[in-house]
């Protein structure tokens, strides 16, 4: 099972979002063991622009739900999860 998450980024802020994720978000996710489900992160350059797309892989819906529950239980702080940071 795959889950695609698409986030619309404010025009002109994509480099900030990518830098924040690269410098802070990914290292924390990887260290906590959450990175193994990530297939990839993608930035749109055709079609709808200013989108950051993640693709995640799970064995089934139960594993998917458990993954997000554990992730948000462990990372309720930190501005890389704060949706207000780059509105």
Short mmCIF file of N, CA, C and O in Angstrom, two decimals:
data_model
loop_
_atom_site.label_atom_id
_atom_site.label_comp_id
_atom_site.label_asym_id
_atom_site.label_seq_id
_atom_site.Cartn_x
_atom_site.Cartn_y
_atom_site.Cartn_z
N UNK A 1 0.85 -1.16 0.00
CA UNK A 1 0.00 0.00 0.00
C UNK A 1 0.90 1.23 0.00
O UNK A 1 1.91 1.27 0.70
N UNK A 2 0.50 2.20 -0.80
CA UNK A 2 1.24 3.47 -0.87
C UNK A 2 0.34 4.62 -0.46
O UNK A 2 -0.86 4.58 -0.70
N UNK A 3 0.94 5.61 0.16
CA UNK A 3 0.22 6.83 0.51
C UNK A 3 0.97 8.00 -0.10
O UNK A 3 2.17 8.15 0.09
N UNK A 4 0.23 8.81 -0.82
CA UNK A 4 0.79 10.03 -1.42
C UNK A 4 0.26 11.22 -0.64
O UNK A 4 -0.94 11.37 -0.46
N UNK A 5 1.17 12.05 -0.18
CA UNK A 5 0.79 13.27 0.53
C UNK A 5 1.31 14.46 -0.27
O UNK A 5 2.49 14.50 -0.61
N UNK A 6 0.43 15.39 -0.54
CA UNK A 6 0.78 16.55 -1.33
C UNK A 6 0.56 17.81 -0.49
O UNK A 6 -0.52 18.01 0.06
N UNK A 7 1.59 18.62 -0.40
CA UNK A 7 1.53 19.86 0.36
C UNK A 7 1.76 21.03 -0.57
O UNK A 7 2.75 21.05 -1.31
N UNK A 8 0.86 21.99 -0.53
CA UNK A 8 1.01 23.22 -1.32
C UNK A 8 1.87 24.20 -0.52
O UNK A 8 1.61 24.45 0.65
N UNK A 9 2.89 24.71 -1.18
CA UNK A 9 3.85 25.60 -0.53
C UNK A 9 3.65 27.02 -1.06
O UNK A 9 3.43 27.23 -2.25
N UNK A 10 3.72 27.99 -0.19
CA UNK A 10 3.60 29.38 -0.58
C UNK A 10 4.66 29.72 -1.62
O UNK A 10 5.83 29.32 -1.47
N UNK A 11 4.26 30.42 -2.65
CA UNK A 11 5.19 30.81 -3.72
C UNK A 11 6.40 31.51 -3.11
O UNK A 11 6.27 32.38 -2.25
N UNK A 12 7.57 31.08 -3.54
CA UNK A 12 8.82 31.68 -3.07
C UNK A 12 9.38 31.05 -1.81
O UNK A 12 10.46 31.44 -1.36
N UNK A 13 8.69 30.08 -1.23
CA UNK A 13 9.14 29.48 0.03
C UNK A 13 9.65 28.04 -0.12
O UNK A 13 10.07 27.43 0.85
N UNK A 14 9.61 27.48 -1.33
CA UNK A 14 9.98 26.08 -1.50
C UNK A 14 11.40 25.81 -1.03
O UNK A 14 11.66 24.82 -0.34
N UNK A 15 12.35 26.68 -1.35
CA UNK A 15 13.73 26.44 -0.93
C UNK A 15 13.84 26.42 0.60
O UNK A 15 14.61 25.64 1.16
N UNK A 16 13.05 27.26 1.28
CA UNK A 16 13.05 27.26 2.75
C UNK A 16 12.51 25.95 3.29
O UNK A 16 13.04 25.38 4.25
N UNK A 17 11.43 25.45 2.69
CA UNK A 17 10.81 24.21 3.13
C UNK A 17 11.76 23.03 2.90
O UNK A 17 11.96 22.20 3.79
N UNK A 18 12.37 22.97 1.74
CA UNK A 18 13.30 21.88 1.43
C UNK A 18 14.50 21.94 2.37
O UNK A 18 14.95 20.91 2.89
N UNK A 19 15.02 23.11 2.62
CA UNK A 19 16.16 23.26 3.53
C UNK A 19 15.78 22.83 4.96
O UNK A 19 16.54 22.11 5.62
N UNK A 20 14.61 23.23 5.43
CA UNK A 20 14.16 22.86 6.76
C UNK A 20 14.02 21.34 6.89
O UNK A 20 14.48 20.74 7.85
N UNK A 21 13.41 20.74 5.89
CA UNK A 21 13.25 19.28 5.91
C UNK A 21 14.62 18.59 5.86
O UNK A 21 14.87 17.65 6.62
N UNK A 22 15.49 19.03 4.98
CA UNK A 22 16.81 18.41 4.82
C UNK A 22 17.65 18.54 6.09
O UNK A 22 18.29 17.58 6.53
N UNK A 23 17.64 19.72 6.68
CA UNK A 23 18.50 20.00 7.84
C UNK A 23 17.93 19.50 9.16
O UNK A 23 18.68 19.13 10.06
N UNK A 24 16.60 19.51 9.29
CA UNK A 24 16.00 19.20 10.58
C UNK A 24 15.01 18.03 10.54
O UNK A 24 15.05 17.17 11.40
N UNK A 25 14.13 18.04 9.58
CA UNK A 25 13.08 17.02 9.54
C UNK A 25 13.58 15.63 9.28
O UNK A 25 13.34 14.70 10.07
N UNK A 26 14.28 15.46 8.15
CA UNK A 26 14.74 14.12 7.79
C UNK A 26 15.69 13.50 8.82
O UNK A 26 15.52 12.33 9.18
N UNK A 27 16.68 14.22 9.33
CA UNK A 27 17.57 13.59 10.33
C UNK A 27 16.82 13.05 11.55
O UNK A 27 17.15 11.98 12.06
N UNK A 28 15.80 13.76 11.99
CA UNK A 28 15.02 13.31 13.15
C UNK A 28 14.19 12.08 12.78
O UNK A 28 14.14 11.10 13.53
N UNK A 29 13.53 12.12 11.64
CA UNK A 29 12.73 10.96 11.20
C UNK A 29 13.60 9.73 11.02
O UNK A 29 13.24 8.62 11.45
N UNK A 30 14.75 9.90 10.39
CA UNK A 30 15.67 8.79 10.14
C UNK A 30 16.19 8.21 11.46
O UNK A 30 16.20 6.99 11.65
N UNK A 31 16.61 9.06 12.36
CA UNK A 31 17.16 8.60 13.65
C UNK A 31 16.12 7.83 14.47
O UNK A 31 16.47 6.90 15.20
N UNK A 32 14.86 8.20 14.33
CA UNK A 32 13.79 7.55 15.09
C UNK A 32 13.25 6.31 14.38
O UNK A 32 12.34 5.66 14.87
N UNK A 33 13.79 5.98 13.22
CA UNK A 33 13.36 4.79 12.50
C UNK A 33 12.16 4.96 11.61
O UNK A 33 11.61 3.98 11.10
N UNK A 34 11.73 6.19 11.39
CA UNK A 34 10.55 6.43 10.55
C UNK A 34 10.88 6.55 9.07
O UNK A 34 9.99 6.55 8.23
N UNK A 35 12.14 6.64 8.73
CA UNK A 35 12.53 6.83 7.34
C UNK A 35 12.38 5.61 6.46
O UNK A 35 12.32 5.73 5.24
N UNK A 36 12.30 4.44 7.05
CA UNK A 36 12.27 3.21 6.24
C UNK A 36 11.01 3.09 5.38
O UNK A 36 11.01 2.36 4.39
N UNK A 37 9.95 3.80 5.72
CA UNK A 37 8.72 3.74 4.94
C UNK A 37 8.69 4.75 3.80
O UNK A 37 7.80 4.70 2.96
N UNK A 38 9.63 5.66 3.77
CA UNK A 38 9.62 6.70 2.75
C UNK A 38 10.13 6.16 1.42
O UNK A 38 11.22 5.62 1.33
N UNK A 39 9.32 6.33 0.38
CA UNK A 39 9.74 5.99 -0.98
C UNK A 39 10.49 7.18 -1.57
O UNK A 39 11.53 7.02 -2.19
N UNK A 40 9.96 8.39 -1.37
CA UNK A 40 10.64 9.57 -1.88
C UNK A 40 9.86 10.84 -1.65
O UNK A 40 8.67 10.82 -1.36
N UNK A 41 10.59 11.93 -1.76
CA UNK A 41 10.02 13.28 -1.72
C UNK A 41 10.23 13.87 -3.10
O UNK A 41 11.30 13.70 -3.70
N UNK A 42 9.23 14.58 -3.59
CA UNK A 42 9.27 15.12 -4.94
C UNK A 42 8.78 16.56 -4.93
O UNK A 42 7.90 16.91 -4.16
N UNK A 43 9.35 17.38 -5.80
CA UNK A 43 8.94 18.77 -5.97
C UNK A 43 8.38 18.90 -7.38
O UNK A 43 9.00 18.44 -8.34
N UNK A 44 7.22 19.51 -7.50
CA UNK A 44 6.59 19.64 -8.81
C UNK A 44 7.33 20.67 -9.66
O UNK A 44 7.80 21.69 -9.17
N UNK A 45 7.46 20.36 -10.94
CA UNK A 45 8.01 21.35 -11.88
C UNK A 45 7.15 21.45 -13.13
O UNK A 45 7.44 22.26 -14.01
N UNK A 46 6.12 20.64 -13.21
CA UNK A 46 5.10 20.75 -14.26
C UNK A 46 3.74 20.54 -13.61
O UNK A 46 3.66 20.02 -12.50
N UNK A 47 2.70 20.91 -14.30
CA UNK A 47 1.37 20.79 -13.71
C UNK A 47 1.22 21.78 -12.58
O UNK A 47 1.79 22.87 -12.61
N UNK A 48 0.46 21.41 -11.53
CA UNK A 48 0.33 22.32 -10.39
C UNK A 48 1.70 22.54 -9.74
O UNK A 48 2.36 21.58 -9.35
N UNK A 49 2.13 23.79 -9.69
CA UNK A 49 3.45 24.11 -9.15
C UNK A 49 3.38 24.36 -7.65
O UNK A 49 2.32 24.45 -7.06
N UNK A 50 4.53 24.51 -7.05
CA UNK A 50 4.67 24.84 -5.63
C UNK A 50 4.09 23.76 -4.75
O UNK A 50 3.42 24.03 -3.76
N UNK A 51 4.35 22.50 -5.13
CA UNK A 51 3.89 21.38 -4.33
C UNK A 51 5.06 20.51 -3.92
O UNK A 51 5.98 20.26 -4.69
N UNK A 52 5.01 20.05 -2.67
CA UNK A 52 5.95 19.08 -2.15
C UNK A 52 5.16 17.79 -1.97
O UNK A 52 4.12 17.78 -1.31
N UNK A 53 5.63 16.73 -2.58
CA UNK A 53 4.89 15.47 -2.58
C UNK A 53 5.74 14.41 -1.91
O UNK A 53 6.91 14.25 -2.24
N UNK A 54 5.14 13.68 -0.96
CA UNK A 54 5.85 12.55 -0.38
C UNK A 54 5.09 11.29 -0.76
O UNK A 54 3.88 11.27 -0.81
N UNK A 55 5.84 10.22 -0.93
CA UNK A 55 5.26 8.91 -1.20
C UNK A 55 5.79 7.95 -0.15
O UNK A 55 7.01 7.82 0.03
N UNK A 56 4.86 7.32 0.57
CA UNK A 56 5.19 6.41 1.66
C UNK A 56 4.68 5.01 1.34
O UNK A 56 3.63 4.86 0.72
N UNK A 57 5.38 3.97 1.79
CA UNK A 57 5.01 2.57 1.54
C UNK A 57 4.69 1.88 2.87
O UNK A 57 5.44 2.02 3.85
N UNK A 58 3.59 1.12 2.86
CA UNK A 58 3.16 0.37 4.05
C UNK A 58 2.69 -1.02 3.64
O UNK A 58 2.25 -1.22 2.51
N UNK A 59 2.75 -1.96 4.57
CA UNK A 59 2.29 -3.32 4.29
C UNK A 59 0.77 -3.37 4.12
O UNK A 59 0.25 -4.13 3.30
N UNK A 60 0.06 -2.56 4.92
CA UNK A 60 -1.40 -2.53 4.85
C UNK A 60 -1.91 -1.28 5.56
O UNK A 60 -1.12 -0.49 6.10
N UNK A 61 -3.23 -1.11 5.58
CA UNK A 61 -3.80 0.10 6.18
C UNK A 61 -3.53 0.17 7.68
O UNK A 61 -3.31 1.25 8.22
N UNK A 62 -3.53 -0.95 8.34
CA UNK A 62 -3.26 -0.96 9.77
C UNK A 62 -1.84 -0.47 10.06
O UNK A 62 -1.62 0.32 10.98
N UNK A 63 -0.89 -0.92 9.27
CA UNK A 63 0.50 -0.46 9.43
C UNK A 63 0.60 1.03 9.14
O UNK A 63 1.34 1.74 9.83
N UNK A 64 -0.13 1.50 8.14
CA UNK A 64 -0.13 2.93 7.81
C UNK A 64 -0.66 3.76 8.98
O UNK A 64 -0.05 4.74 9.40
N UNK A 65 -1.79 3.36 9.52
CA UNK A 65 -2.39 4.09 10.64
C UNK A 65 -1.48 4.08 11.87
O UNK A 65 -1.32 5.09 12.56
N UNK A 66 -0.89 2.93 12.14
CA UNK A 66 0.02 2.81 13.28
C UNK A 66 1.25 3.71 13.10
O UNK A 66 1.70 4.36 14.04
N UNK A 67 1.79 3.74 11.88
CA UNK A 67 2.95 4.57 11.59
C UNK A 67 2.68 6.03 11.93
O UNK A 67 3.45 6.66 12.65
N UNK A 68 1.59 6.60 11.40
CA UNK A 68 1.30 8.01 11.63
C UNK A 68 0.96 8.28 13.09
O UNK A 68 1.35 9.32 13.64
N UNK A 69 0.30 7.35 13.74
CA UNK A 69 0.00 7.52 15.16
C UNK A 69 1.28 7.60 15.98
O UNK A 69 1.45 8.47 16.82
N UNK A 70 2.22 6.68 15.70
CA UNK A 70 3.50 6.69 16.41
C UNK A 70 4.32 7.93 16.09
O UNK A 70 4.93 8.53 16.97
N UNK A 71 4.35 8.31 14.82
CA UNK A 71 5.13 9.47 14.42
C UNK A 71 4.64 10.73 15.13
O UNK A 71 5.44 11.44 15.74
N UNK A 72 3.35 10.99 15.09
CA UNK A 72 2.84 12.21 15.71
C UNK A 72 2.87 12.15 17.23
O UNK A 72 2.99 13.19 17.88
N UNK A 73 2.83 10.97 17.80
CA UNK A 73 2.97 10.86 19.26
C UNK A 73 4.40 11.21 19.69
O UNK A 73 4.61 11.76 20.77
N UNK A 74 5.37 10.90 18.83
CA UNK A 74 6.77 11.16 19.15
C UNK A 74 7.24 12.55 18.77
O UNK A 74 8.21 13.05 19.31
N UNK A 75 6.58 13.18 17.81
CA UNK A 75 7.05 14.45 17.28
C UNK A 75 5.95 15.51 17.29
O UNK A 75 5.58 16.05 16.27
N UNK A 76 5.44 15.80 18.46
CA UNK A 76 4.39 16.81 18.56
C UNK A 76 4.96 18.21 18.68
O UNK A 76 4.23 19.18 18.63
N UNK A 77 6.26 18.32 18.84
CA UNK A 77 6.90 19.63 18.88
C UNK A 77 7.92 19.70 17.75
O UNK A 77 8.22 18.71 17.11
N UNK A 78 8.44 20.86 17.54
CA UNK A 78 9.43 21.05 16.48
C UNK A 78 8.76 21.71 15.29
O UNK A 78 7.73 21.28 14.83
N UNK A 79 9.37 22.78 14.80
CA UNK A 79 8.69 23.54 13.77
C UNK A 79 8.63 22.84 12.43
O UNK A 79 7.88 23.24 11.57
N UNK A 80 9.37 21.74 12.22
CA UNK A 80 9.25 21.06 10.94
C UNK A 80 7.93 20.32 10.81
O UNK A 80 7.55 19.93 9.72
N UNK A 81 7.19 20.15 11.90
CA UNK A 81 5.85 19.59 11.82
C UNK A 81 4.77 20.66 11.99
O UNK A 81 3.60 20.37 11.92
N UNK A 82 5.18 21.89 12.17
CA UNK A 82 4.24 22.97 12.40
C UNK A 82 3.77 23.52 11.04
O UNK A 82 4.55 24.10 10.31
N UNK A 83 2.49 23.34 10.74
CA UNK A 83 1.97 23.78 9.44
C UNK A 83 1.93 25.28 9.32
O UNK A 83 1.76 25.80 8.23
N UNK A 84 2.10 26.01 10.40
CA UNK A 84 2.06 27.46 10.34
C UNK A 84 3.39 28.06 9.93
O UNK A 84 3.49 29.23 9.60
N UNK A 85 4.45 27.27 9.97
CA UNK A 85 5.80 27.79 9.71
C UNK A 85 5.92 28.43 8.33
O UNK A 85 6.51 29.48 8.19
N UNK A 86 5.36 27.79 7.32
CA UNK A 86 5.55 28.29 5.95
C UNK A 86 4.23 28.55 5.25
O UNK A 86 4.09 28.38 4.07
N UNK A 87 3.22 29.01 6.00
CA UNK A 87 1.94 29.39 5.37
C UNK A 87 2.11 30.66 4.59
O UNK A 87 2.89 31.50 4.87
#
